Amino acid sequence: MLFDKKVVLFDKNPSTKTEALTELADELYKVGAVTKEYAPAILKRESSFPTGLMTRTMGVAIPHCDPDKVIVPQIGFMRLKESITFHQMGDNTKIPVNMIFMLALKQSDSQLTMLQKLMALFQNQEAMNTLQSITSIDEFILVMKKNGIINLD
C-alpha cells in the first residue's frame, strides 16, 4: 500500500521549497522507503523539472525522481500551514503550493498511472477541500481510497 508507512504530515511550516522537500524526503528515508540519495535527487530534479501545478483552487506539487532511489513504493504527503513558492510544471511560472504529494515509485509506468490518478484527485473539489481540513492519517487514507489513489482493502 502506498501509504502504509504513514508519511503524512499536516500543517507543516517550512519557509522554502527546499526545506519542505528535504523534510518530506527525510521522512520517507526514516521509514525505509527510499535510499539516502533520494532527497538530493528530488532537489536536483525539482530544480530542472519543476512539479508545481495550479489546480482550480490551490497549488500542489508532485515531486519525484528516478526509481533506483526507491526501496519500497510509497507516497509522502505534506500539507503546508502557509503556501510556499514552487515553479509550475512546464512553464516555470511561480505558484503558491499548499500540498505536496512526493512520489517514491519503483517503476516508470506506475509513476505515469499515479500522476493520472492524482490529476483526477486534484480536479475533485470536494476531495481537495477535505484534504485541507482533515486532521488524522486515517481520514487521509480514507480520502485516498475513495479517490482511487490506493486500492480498497
PDB file of C-alpha atoms in Angstrom:
ATOM      1  CA  MET A   1       0.000   0.000   0.000  1.00  0.00           C
ATOM      2  CA  LEU A   2       1.406   3.380  -0.973  1.00  0.00           C
ATOM      3  CA  PHE A   3       0.707   4.970   2.402  1.00  0.00           C
ATOM      4  CA  ASP A   4       1.399   2.037   4.739  1.00  0.00           C
ATOM      5  CA  LYS A   5       4.497   3.796   6.145  1.00  0.00           C
ATOM      6  CA  LYS A   6       2.220   6.718   7.065  1.00  0.00           C
ATOM      7  CA  VAL A   7       4.406   9.564   5.864  1.00  0.00           C
ATOM      8  CA  VAL A   8       1.540  12.023   6.134  1.00  0.00           C
ATOM      9  CA  LEU A   9       2.389  15.423   7.582  1.00  0.00           C
ATOM     10  CA  PHE A  10      -0.192  18.073   8.406  1.00  0.00           C
ATOM     11  CA  ASP A  11       0.230  21.838   8.783  1.00  0.00           C
ATOM     12  CA  LYS A  12       3.996  21.988   8.418  1.00  0.00           C
ATOM     13  CA  ASN A  13       5.613  25.388   8.158  1.00  0.00           C
ATOM     14  CA  PRO A  14       8.830  25.223   6.112  1.00  0.00           C
ATOM     15  CA  SER A  15       9.999  28.572   4.809  1.00  0.00           C
ATOM     16  CA  THR A  16      11.241  27.319   1.442  1.00  0.00           C
ATOM     17  CA  LYS A  17      10.549  24.687  -1.175  1.00  0.00           C
ATOM     18  CA  THR A  18      13.940  23.116  -0.405  1.00  0.00           C
ATOM     19  CA  GLU A  19      13.084  22.800   3.298  1.00  0.00           C
ATOM     20  CA  ALA A  20       9.706  21.224   2.509  1.00  0.00           C
ATOM     21  CA  LEU A  21      11.084  18.731   0.008  1.00  0.00           C
ATOM     22  CA  THR A  22      14.003  17.799   2.257  1.00  0.00           C
ATOM     23  CA  GLU A  23      11.752  17.243   5.279  1.00  0.00           C
ATOM     24  CA  LEU A  24       9.344  15.038   3.350  1.00  0.00           C
ATOM     25  CA  ALA A  25      12.156  13.074   1.657  1.00  0.00           C
ATOM     26  CA  ASP A  26      13.865  12.612   5.043  1.00  0.00           C
ATOM     27  CA  GLU A  27      10.654  11.172   6.478  1.00  0.00           C
ATOM     28  CA  LEU A  28      10.480   8.674   3.601  1.00  0.00           C
ATOM     29  CA  TYR A  29      14.105   7.761   4.318  1.00  0.00           C
ATOM     30  CA  LYS A  30      13.438   7.300   8.069  1.00  0.00           C
ATOM     31  CA  VAL A  31      10.731   4.694   7.364  1.00  0.00           C
ATOM     32  CA  GLY A  32      12.992   2.802   4.956  1.00  0.00           C
ATOM     33  CA  ALA A  33      11.107   3.626   1.762  1.00  0.00           C
ATOM     34  CA  VAL A  34      13.976   5.373  -0.051  1.00  0.00           C
ATOM     35  CA  THR A  35      17.776   5.496  -0.126  1.00  0.00           C
ATOM     36  CA  LYS A  36      19.856   8.306   1.342  1.00  0.00           C
ATOM     37  CA  GLU A  37      20.373   9.578  -2.234  1.00  0.00           C
ATOM     38  CA  TYR A  38      16.635  10.208  -2.632  1.00  0.00           C
ATOM     39  CA  ALA A  39      16.496  13.696  -1.045  1.00  0.00           C
ATOM     40  CA  PRO A  40      19.367  15.156  -3.111  1.00  0.00           C
ATOM     41  CA  ALA A  41      17.884  13.549  -6.249  1.00  0.00           C
ATOM     42  CA  ILE A  42      14.463  15.103  -5.549  1.00  0.00           C
ATOM     43  CA  LEU A  43      16.024  18.557  -5.104  1.00  0.00           C
ATOM     44  CA  LYS A  44      18.111  18.230  -8.251  1.00  0.00           C
ATOM     45  CA  ARG A  45      15.166  17.064 -10.356  1.00  0.00           C
ATOM     46  CA  GLU A  46      12.858  19.770  -8.991  1.00  0.00           C
ATOM     47  CA  SER A  47      15.355  22.471  -9.975  1.00  0.00           C
ATOM     48  CA  SER A  48      15.480  21.169 -13.569  1.00  0.00           C
ATOM     49  CA  PHE A  49      11.931  19.863 -13.976  1.00  0.00           C
ATOM     50  CA  PRO A  50       9.503  21.731 -11.687  1.00  0.00           C
ATOM     51  CA  THR A  51       6.479  19.826 -10.405  1.00  0.00           C
ATOM     52  CA  GLY A  52       4.151  22.596  -9.226  1.00  0.00           C
ATOM     53  CA  LEU A  53       0.628  22.504 -10.569  1.00  0.00           C
ATOM     54  CA  MET A  54      -2.086  25.111 -10.149  1.00  0.00           C
ATOM     55  CA  THR A  55      -5.468  23.461  -9.676  1.00  0.00           C
ATOM     56  CA  ARG A  56      -8.749  25.361  -9.699  1.00  0.00           C
ATOM     57  CA  THR A  57      -8.331  26.335  -6.065  1.00  0.00           C
ATOM     58  CA  MET A  58      -4.774  25.762  -4.909  1.00  0.00           C
ATOM     59  CA  GLY A  59      -1.249  24.895  -5.894  1.00  0.00           C
ATOM     60  CA  VAL A  60       0.046  21.371  -5.409  1.00  0.00           C
ATOM     61  CA  ALA A  61       3.437  19.816  -6.115  1.00  0.00           C
ATOM     62  CA  ILE A  62       4.170  16.240  -7.148  1.00  0.00           C
ATOM     63  CA  PRO A  63       7.947  15.820  -6.857  1.00  0.00           C
ATOM     64  CA  HIS A  64       9.522  12.520  -7.862  1.00  0.00           C
ATOM     65  CA  CYS A  65      12.844  11.148  -9.070  1.00  0.00           C
ATOM     66  CA  ASP A  66      14.380   8.044 -10.605  1.00  0.00           C
ATOM     67  CA  PRO A  67      13.114   4.681  -9.315  1.00  0.00           C
ATOM     68  CA  ASP A  68      16.620   3.487  -8.406  1.00  0.00           C
ATOM     69  CA  LYS A  69      16.410   5.643  -5.243  1.00  0.00           C
ATOM     70  CA  VAL A  70      13.254   3.811  -4.071  1.00  0.00           C
ATOM     71  CA  ILE A  71      13.361   0.764  -1.792  1.00  0.00           C
ATOM     72  CA  VAL A  72       9.634   0.358  -1.072  1.00  0.00           C
ATOM     73  CA  PRO A  73       6.978   2.188  -3.138  1.00  0.00           C
ATOM     74  CA  GLN A  74       5.404   4.979  -1.080  1.00  0.00           C
ATOM     75  CA  ILE A  75       3.831   8.381  -1.415  1.00  0.00           C
ATOM     76  CA  GLY A  76       4.642  11.048   1.132  1.00  0.00           C
ATOM     77  CA  PHE A  77       2.138  13.831   1.766  1.00  0.00           C
ATOM     78  CA  MET A  78       2.663  17.236   3.321  1.00  0.00           C
ATOM     79  CA  ARG A  79       0.005  19.870   3.881  1.00  0.00           C
ATOM     80  CA  LEU A  80       1.530  23.272   4.441  1.00  0.00           C
ATOM     81  CA  LYS A  81       0.336  25.756   7.036  1.00  0.00           C
ATOM     82  CA  GLU A  82       1.335  28.614   4.726  1.00  0.00           C
ATOM     83  CA  SER A  83       1.834  28.239   0.998  1.00  0.00           C
ATOM     84  CA  ILE A  84       5.385  28.256  -0.379  1.00  0.00           C
ATOM     85  CA  THR A  85       6.550  29.105  -3.870  1.00  0.00           C
ATOM     86  CA  PHE A  86       7.181  26.374  -6.418  1.00  0.00           C
ATOM     87  CA  HIS A  87       7.582  26.651 -10.154  1.00  0.00           C
ATOM     88  CA  GLN A  88       4.779  25.478 -12.417  1.00  0.00           C
ATOM     89  CA  MET A  89       5.322  22.275 -14.344  1.00  0.00           C
ATOM     90  CA  GLY A  90       6.017  23.060 -17.978  1.00  0.00           C
ATOM     91  CA  ASP A  91       6.242  26.846 -17.995  1.00  0.00           C
ATOM     92  CA  ASN A  92       8.204  27.686 -14.827  1.00  0.00           C
ATOM     93  CA  THR A  93       5.702  30.308 -13.564  1.00  0.00           C
ATOM     94  CA  LYS A  94       5.892  30.820  -9.794  1.00  0.00           C
ATOM     95  CA  ILE A  95       2.858  29.450  -7.946  1.00  0.00           C
ATOM     96  CA  PRO A  96       1.873  29.153  -4.274  1.00  0.00           C
ATOM     97  CA  VAL A  97       1.747  25.490  -3.205  1.00  0.00           C
ATOM     98  CA  ASN A  98      -0.323  24.220  -0.276  1.00  0.00           C
ATOM     99  CA  MET A  99       0.077  20.438  -0.642  1.00  0.00           C
ATOM    100  CA  ILE A 100       2.926  18.177  -1.687  1.00  0.00           C
ATOM    101  CA  PHE A 101       2.492  14.591  -2.880  1.00  0.00           C
ATOM    102  CA  MET A 102       6.013  13.133  -3.068  1.00  0.00           C
ATOM    103  CA  LEU A 103       6.141  10.032  -5.251  1.00  0.00           C
ATOM    104  CA  ALA A 104       8.574   7.235  -4.430  1.00  0.00           C
ATOM    105  CA  LEU A 105       7.657   4.612  -7.016  1.00  0.00           C
ATOM    106  CA  LYS A 106       9.806   1.804  -8.387  1.00  0.00           C
ATOM    107  CA  GLN A 107       8.569   1.642 -11.985  1.00  0.00           C
ATOM    108  CA  SER A 108       8.245   4.433 -14.548  1.00  0.00           C
ATOM    109  CA  ASP A 109       4.860   3.189 -15.776  1.00  0.00           C
ATOM    110  CA  SER A 110       3.488   3.260 -12.220  1.00  0.00           C
ATOM    111  CA  GLN A 111       4.584   6.915 -11.980  1.00  0.00           C
ATOM    112  CA  LEU A 112       2.522   7.791 -15.057  1.00  0.00           C
ATOM    113  CA  THR A 113      -0.510   5.899 -13.749  1.00  0.00           C
ATOM    114  CA  MET A 114      -0.196   7.586 -10.350  1.00  0.00           C
ATOM    115  CA  LEU A 115       0.169  11.038 -11.925  1.00  0.00           C
ATOM    116  CA  GLN A 116      -3.076  10.421 -13.843  1.00  0.00           C
ATOM    117  CA  LYS A 117      -4.870   9.348 -10.637  1.00  0.00           C
ATOM    118  CA  LEU A 118      -3.556  12.398  -8.792  1.00  0.00           C
ATOM    119  CA  MET A 119      -4.709  14.713 -11.598  1.00  0.00           C
ATOM    120  CA  ALA A 120      -8.215  13.293 -11.184  1.00  0.00           C
ATOM    121  CA  LEU A 121      -7.987  13.878  -7.421  1.00  0.00           C
ATOM    122  CA  PHE A 122      -6.873  17.486  -7.957  1.00  0.00           C
ATOM    123  CA  GLN A 123      -9.967  18.091 -10.122  1.00  0.00           C
ATOM    124  CA  ASN A 124     -12.259  16.778  -7.353  1.00  0.00           C
ATOM    125  CA  GLN A 125     -13.113  19.947  -5.433  1.00  0.00           C
ATOM    126  CA  GLU A 126     -14.802  18.118  -2.557  1.00  0.00           C
ATOM    127  CA  ALA A 127     -11.795  15.837  -2.003  1.00  0.00           C
ATOM    128  CA  MET A 128      -9.350  18.747  -2.146  1.00  0.00           C
ATOM    129  CA  ASN A 129     -11.429  20.704   0.382  1.00  0.00           C
ATOM    130  CA  THR A 130     -11.433  17.645   2.648  1.00  0.00           C
ATOM    131  CA  LEU A 131      -7.643  17.352   2.375  1.00  0.00           C
ATOM    132  CA  GLN A 132      -7.389  20.977   3.503  1.00  0.00           C
ATOM    133  CA  SER A 133      -9.269  20.290   6.744  1.00  0.00           C
ATOM    134  CA  ILE A 134      -8.629  16.717   7.883  1.00  0.00           C
ATOM    135  CA  THR A 135      -6.534  16.152  10.991  1.00  0.00           C
ATOM    136  CA  SER A 136      -5.793  12.409  11.093  1.00  0.00           C
ATOM    137  CA  ILE A 137      -3.880   9.948   8.974  1.00  0.00           C
ATOM    138  CA  ASP A 138      -6.900   7.612   8.982  1.00  0.00           C
ATOM    139  CA  GLU A 139      -9.056  10.352   7.438  1.00  0.00           C
ATOM    140  CA  PHE A 140      -6.349  10.971   4.860  1.00  0.00           C
ATOM    141  CA  ILE A 141      -6.158   7.263   3.939  1.00  0.00           C
ATOM    142  CA  LEU A 142      -9.940   7.184   3.538  1.00  0.00           C
ATOM    143  CA  VAL A 143      -9.834  10.118   1.070  1.00  0.00           C
ATOM    144  CA  MET A 144      -7.063   8.362  -0.882  1.00  0.00           C
ATOM    145  CA  LYS A 145      -9.118   5.145  -1.043  1.00  0.00           C
ATOM    146  CA  LYS A 146     -12.320   6.944  -2.063  1.00  0.00           C
ATOM    147  CA  ASN A 147     -10.442   8.635  -4.897  1.00  0.00           C
ATOM    148  CA  GLY A 148      -8.688   5.543  -6.241  1.00  0.00           C
ATOM    149  CA  ILE A 149      -5.193   6.622  -5.224  1.00  0.00           C
ATOM    150  CA  ILE A 150      -4.880   3.438  -3.201  1.00  0.00           C
ATOM    151  CA  ASN A 151      -6.890   0.273  -3.596  1.00  0.00           C
ATOM    152  CA  LEU A 152      -9.640  -0.563  -1.155  1.00  0.00           C
ATOM    153  CA  ASP A 153      -8.679  -3.357   1.230  1.00  0.00           C
TER     154      ASP A 153
END
